[in-house]
Amino acid sequence: LEFASRGCKDITLLELNSINYSFIKKVIAELGIDCINALKTDTFKFIERTGAKYDMIFADPPYFLSGDGITCSAGKMVSVKKGAWDEKISLKEKHNFNKKWIRACKHVLKPNGTLWISGTMHNIYSIGMALEEEGFKIINNITLRSKTLNHRLYGHNTITIVINTSTALNSGIRENINV
C-alpha cells in the first residue's frame, strides 16, 4: 500500500497465508487501489512461472522465530508460533533458504533493479551474507525503531531494511532509482 501511495503504477503482491491474503484484498478494495495485483501463491512457484522482470522487489522473508517461545501482545503472554513457514531451523538450513530465495529474486529482477529486504536480527545477518554470495552489493541499511508495550522488558524492537543492487548496476550501469 505504501508503494501505491507513492505513485507506483504496477505492483505485484504475493501472499501465501489465506488470512493475510483476505485482509490484503479487503484493504485494497476498501481503498479503491487498482494498481496492486495481489496473488495468493507461493513465491517460488510464482517466480518459476512468471516471465516478468521487476524494477524493485521488497521482500519480507521468514524470521524463523516460531517455536515454543512466548511474547507479549496487548499485555498478554502469547505463543510466537506463526506456522510451519516460520519454524526454527538450523543455521545452515536458514542460510541455504536465504540464498535460494535471493537467487530466485535475482532471476526476476531487471539488470538495474534493486532488492529491499525487511528482517530482524534473527535472520538479517544471514541474509546480508547470502546477498554478497549471490553477487549483490549492499548499498544502504535502514533501521526502524518501534517501542514495545512493555518498555521495561524489551526496550525497543528494530526491523532492518537492507537495500541492494544487482550485479549489473555494480558493474557500471547507473540510473536514478526513485521509490
mmCIF file of C-alpha atoms in Angstrom:
data_model
loop_
_atom_site.group_PDB
_atom_site.id
_atom_site.type_symbol
_atom_site.label_atom_id
_atom_site.label_comp_id
_atom_site.label_asym_id
_atom_site.label_seq_id
_atom_site.Cartn_x
_atom_site.Cartn_y
_atom_site.Cartn_z
ATOM 1 C CA LEU A 1 0.000 0.000 0.000
ATOM 2 C CA GLU A 2 2.854 2.368 0.758
ATOM 3 C CA PHE A 3 4.262 1.973 -2.752
ATOM 4 C CA ALA A 4 0.843 2.642 -4.312
ATOM 5 C CA SER A 5 0.502 5.809 -2.221
ATOM 6 C CA ARG A 6 3.882 6.956 -3.572
ATOM 7 C CA GLY A 7 2.824 6.620 -7.207
ATOM 8 C CA CYS A 8 3.894 3.120 -8.252
ATOM 9 C CA LYS A 9 1.739 2.200 -11.236
ATOM 10 C CA ASP A 10 2.075 -1.603 -11.308
ATOM 11 C CA ILE A 11 2.510 -3.615 -8.113
ATOM 12 C CA THR A 12 2.504 -7.392 -7.779
ATOM 13 C CA LEU A 13 1.940 -8.533 -4.192
ATOM 14 C CA LEU A 14 2.426 -12.178 -3.197
ATOM 15 C CA GLU A 15 0.937 -13.708 -0.042
ATOM 16 C CA LEU A 16 0.547 -17.401 0.743
ATOM 17 C CA ASN A 17 -1.323 -17.173 4.062
ATOM 18 C CA SER A 18 -5.101 -17.235 3.461
ATOM 19 C CA ILE A 19 -5.969 -14.951 6.378
ATOM 20 C CA ASN A 20 -3.348 -12.353 5.431
ATOM 21 C CA TYR A 21 -4.348 -12.568 1.759
ATOM 22 C CA SER A 22 -8.040 -11.976 2.575
ATOM 23 C CA PHE A 23 -7.134 -8.963 4.716
ATOM 24 C CA ILE A 24 -4.914 -7.521 1.969
ATOM 25 C CA LYS A 25 -7.648 -7.948 -0.661
ATOM 26 C CA LYS A 26 -10.204 -6.319 1.667
ATOM 27 C CA VAL A 27 -7.991 -3.282 2.296
ATOM 28 C CA ILE A 28 -7.177 -2.903 -1.420
ATOM 29 C CA ALA A 29 -10.911 -2.982 -2.252
ATOM 30 C CA GLU A 30 -11.868 -0.575 0.565
ATOM 31 C CA LEU A 31 -9.231 1.927 -0.553
ATOM 32 C CA GLY A 32 -10.076 1.506 -4.235
ATOM 33 C CA ILE A 33 -6.488 0.783 -5.247
ATOM 34 C CA ASP A 34 -6.346 -0.687 -8.741
ATOM 35 C CA CYS A 35 -2.588 -0.782 -9.326
ATOM 36 C CA ILE A 36 -1.991 -3.742 -6.972
ATOM 37 C CA ASN A 37 -2.287 -7.258 -8.334
ATOM 38 C CA ALA A 38 -2.486 -9.335 -5.132
ATOM 39 C CA LEU A 39 -1.924 -13.045 -5.662
ATOM 40 C CA LYS A 40 -2.371 -15.890 -3.174
ATOM 41 C CA THR A 41 0.590 -18.002 -4.177
ATOM 42 C CA ASP A 42 3.902 -19.473 -3.152
ATOM 43 C CA THR A 43 6.704 -17.082 -4.104
ATOM 44 C CA PHE A 44 8.987 -19.792 -5.506
ATOM 45 C CA LYS A 45 6.184 -21.169 -7.723
ATOM 46 C CA PHE A 46 5.309 -17.654 -8.911
ATOM 47 C CA ILE A 47 8.908 -16.921 -9.872
ATOM 48 C CA GLU A 48 9.151 -20.211 -11.796
ATOM 49 C CA ARG A 49 6.024 -19.324 -13.820
ATOM 50 C CA THR A 50 6.410 -15.603 -14.414
ATOM 51 C CA GLY A 51 8.138 -14.113 -17.397
ATOM 52 C CA ALA A 52 8.028 -10.659 -15.838
ATOM 53 C CA LYS A 53 11.073 -8.682 -14.746
ATOM 54 C CA TYR A 54 10.843 -6.208 -11.884
ATOM 55 C CA ASP A 55 12.452 -2.825 -11.152
ATOM 56 C CA MET A 56 12.195 -3.384 -7.426
ATOM 57 C CA ILE A 57 11.441 -6.247 -5.090
ATOM 58 C CA PHE A 58 10.525 -5.687 -1.447
ATOM 59 C CA ALA A 59 10.949 -8.982 0.401
ATOM 60 C CA ASP A 60 9.856 -9.837 3.924
ATOM 61 C CA PRO A 61 11.179 -13.389 4.341
ATOM 62 C CA PRO A 62 10.536 -15.615 7.366
ATOM 63 C CA TYR A 63 12.403 -14.634 10.512
ATOM 64 C CA PHE A 64 12.479 -18.269 11.728
ATOM 65 C CA LEU A 65 11.293 -17.284 15.203
ATOM 66 C CA SER A 66 8.424 -19.713 15.748
ATOM 67 C CA GLY A 67 8.805 -22.495 18.211
ATOM 68 C CA ASP A 68 7.996 -22.885 21.861
ATOM 69 C CA GLY A 69 8.688 -19.252 22.776
ATOM 70 C CA ILE A 70 6.326 -16.566 24.009
ATOM 71 C CA THR A 71 5.953 -12.843 23.542
ATOM 72 C CA CYS A 72 3.820 -10.035 24.953
ATOM 73 C CA SER A 73 0.849 -8.940 22.831
ATOM 74 C CA ALA A 74 -1.769 -6.491 24.110
ATOM 75 C CA GLY A 75 -0.463 -7.026 27.620
ATOM 76 C CA LYS A 76 -0.820 -10.822 27.495
ATOM 77 C CA MET A 77 1.748 -13.565 27.039
ATOM 78 C CA VAL A 78 1.106 -15.348 23.728
ATOM 79 C CA SER A 79 2.837 -18.025 21.678
ATOM 80 C CA VAL A 80 5.210 -16.931 18.914
ATOM 81 C CA LYS A 81 4.212 -19.949 16.813
ATOM 82 C CA LYS A 82 3.157 -18.446 13.484
ATOM 83 C CA GLY A 83 3.140 -21.599 11.391
ATOM 84 C CA ALA A 84 5.382 -24.163 9.729
ATOM 85 C CA TRP A 85 6.772 -21.486 7.389
ATOM 86 C CA ASP A 86 8.425 -19.701 10.335
ATOM 87 C CA GLU A 87 9.667 -22.660 12.415
ATOM 88 C CA LYS A 88 13.197 -22.519 13.776
ATOM 89 C CA ILE A 89 15.672 -24.371 11.568
ATOM 90 C CA SER A 90 19.409 -24.912 11.716
ATOM 91 C CA LEU A 91 21.769 -22.093 10.807
ATOM 92 C CA LYS A 92 22.858 -23.969 7.667
ATOM 93 C CA GLU A 93 19.247 -24.587 6.570
ATOM 94 C CA LYS A 94 18.388 -20.928 7.192
ATOM 95 C CA HIS A 95 21.350 -19.702 5.165
ATOM 96 C CA ASN A 96 20.613 -22.098 2.283
ATOM 97 C CA PHE A 97 16.977 -20.966 2.273
ATOM 98 C CA ASN A 98 18.069 -17.311 2.178
ATOM 99 C CA LYS A 99 20.423 -17.983 -0.735
ATOM 100 C CA LYS A 100 17.634 -19.832 -2.573
ATOM 101 C CA TRP A 101 15.075 -17.025 -2.374
ATOM 102 C CA ILE A 102 17.658 -14.308 -3.070
ATOM 103 C CA ARG A 103 18.778 -16.232 -6.179
ATOM 104 C CA ALA A 104 15.114 -16.534 -7.220
ATOM 105 C CA CYS A 105 14.612 -12.762 -6.801
ATOM 106 C CA LYS A 106 17.723 -12.103 -8.865
ATOM 107 C CA HIS A 107 16.181 -14.212 -11.664
ATOM 108 C CA VAL A 108 13.188 -11.836 -11.981
ATOM 109 C CA LEU A 109 14.981 -8.570 -11.159
ATOM 110 C CA LYS A 110 15.796 -6.216 -14.032
ATOM 111 C CA PRO A 111 19.538 -5.638 -14.611
ATOM 112 C CA ASN A 112 19.323 -2.208 -12.952
ATOM 113 C CA GLY A 113 16.816 -3.323 -10.325
ATOM 114 C CA THR A 114 17.014 -3.111 -6.566
ATOM 115 C CA LEU A 115 16.076 -5.534 -3.814
ATOM 116 C CA TRP A 116 14.840 -4.267 -0.438
ATOM 117 C CA ILE A 117 14.653 -6.776 2.402
ATOM 118 C CA SER A 118 12.959 -6.414 5.765
ATOM 119 C CA GLY A 119 14.230 -8.510 8.640
ATOM 120 C CA THR A 120 15.027 -8.759 12.309
ATOM 121 C CA MET A 121 18.319 -9.596 13.956
ATOM 122 C CA HIS A 122 17.271 -13.262 13.898
ATOM 123 C CA ASN A 123 17.793 -13.564 10.149
ATOM 124 C CA ILE A 124 19.157 -10.326 8.668
ATOM 125 C CA TYR A 125 22.837 -11.205 9.089
ATOM 126 C CA SER A 126 22.467 -14.469 7.176
ATOM 127 C CA ILE A 127 20.574 -12.513 4.520
ATOM 128 C CA GLY A 128 23.419 -9.967 4.239
ATOM 129 C CA MET A 129 25.989 -12.707 3.738
ATOM 130 C CA ALA A 130 23.751 -14.544 1.246
ATOM 131 C CA LEU A 131 23.316 -11.308 -0.738
ATOM 132 C CA GLU A 132 27.059 -10.916 -1.112
ATOM 133 C CA GLU A 133 27.467 -14.593 -2.013
ATOM 134 C CA GLU A 134 24.829 -14.156 -4.734
ATOM 135 C CA GLY A 135 26.572 -11.119 -6.252
ATOM 136 C CA PHE A 136 24.595 -8.266 -4.715
ATOM 137 C CA LYS A 137 26.132 -5.195 -3.159
ATOM 138 C CA ILE A 138 24.563 -3.792 -0.009
ATOM 139 C CA ILE A 139 24.232 -0.055 -0.596
ATOM 140 C CA ASN A 140 22.237 1.024 2.428
ATOM 141 C CA ASN A 141 20.747 -0.133 5.688
ATOM 142 C CA ILE A 142 17.706 1.432 7.339
ATOM 143 C CA THR A 143 16.846 0.581 10.924
ATOM 144 C CA LEU A 144 13.303 1.291 12.080
ATOM 145 C CA ARG A 145 12.808 1.511 15.831
ATOM 146 C CA SER A 146 9.484 0.856 17.497
ATOM 147 C CA LYS A 147 8.594 0.871 21.161
ATOM 148 C CA THR A 148 7.054 -2.265 22.644
ATOM 149 C CA LEU A 149 4.159 -2.335 25.063
ATOM 150 C CA ASN A 150 6.368 -3.397 27.931
ATOM 151 C CA HIS A 151 9.311 -0.985 27.772
ATOM 152 C CA ARG A 152 10.913 -2.425 30.905
ATOM 153 C CA LEU A 153 11.158 -5.932 29.442
ATOM 154 C CA TYR A 154 12.225 -5.329 25.842
ATOM 155 C CA GLY A 155 13.231 -1.679 25.481
ATOM 156 C CA HIS A 156 12.628 -1.468 21.725
ATOM 157 C CA ASN A 157 12.383 -3.630 18.624
ATOM 158 C CA THR A 158 14.249 -2.978 15.412
ATOM 159 C CA ILE A 159 13.497 -4.043 11.888
ATOM 160 C CA THR A 160 16.328 -3.691 9.422
ATOM 161 C CA ILE A 161 15.760 -2.955 5.758
ATOM 162 C CA VAL A 162 18.739 -3.769 3.577
ATOM 163 C CA ILE A 163 18.848 -2.081 0.173
ATOM 164 C CA ASN A 164 20.819 -3.854 -2.532
ATOM 165 C CA THR A 165 21.711 -3.515 -6.162
ATOM 166 C CA SER A 166 22.109 -6.227 -8.727
ATOM 167 C CA THR A 167 25.480 -7.085 -10.222
ATOM 168 C CA ALA A 168 24.686 -5.209 -13.439
ATOM 169 C CA LEU A 169 24.264 -1.982 -11.504
ATOM 170 C CA ASN A 170 27.536 -2.642 -9.704
ATOM 171 C CA SER A 171 29.390 -3.172 -12.961
ATOM 172 C CA GLY A 172 28.788 0.280 -14.372
ATOM 173 C CA ILE A 173 25.133 0.861 -15.259
ATOM 174 C CA ARG A 174 23.986 3.874 -13.255
ATOM 175 C CA GLU A 175 20.430 5.211 -13.152
ATOM 176 C CA ASN A 176 18.431 7.105 -10.594
ATOM 177 C CA ILE A 177 16.106 4.794 -8.717
ATOM 178 C CA ASN A 178 13.115 6.598 -7.247
ATOM 179 C CA VAL A 179 10.821 4.721 -4.900
#
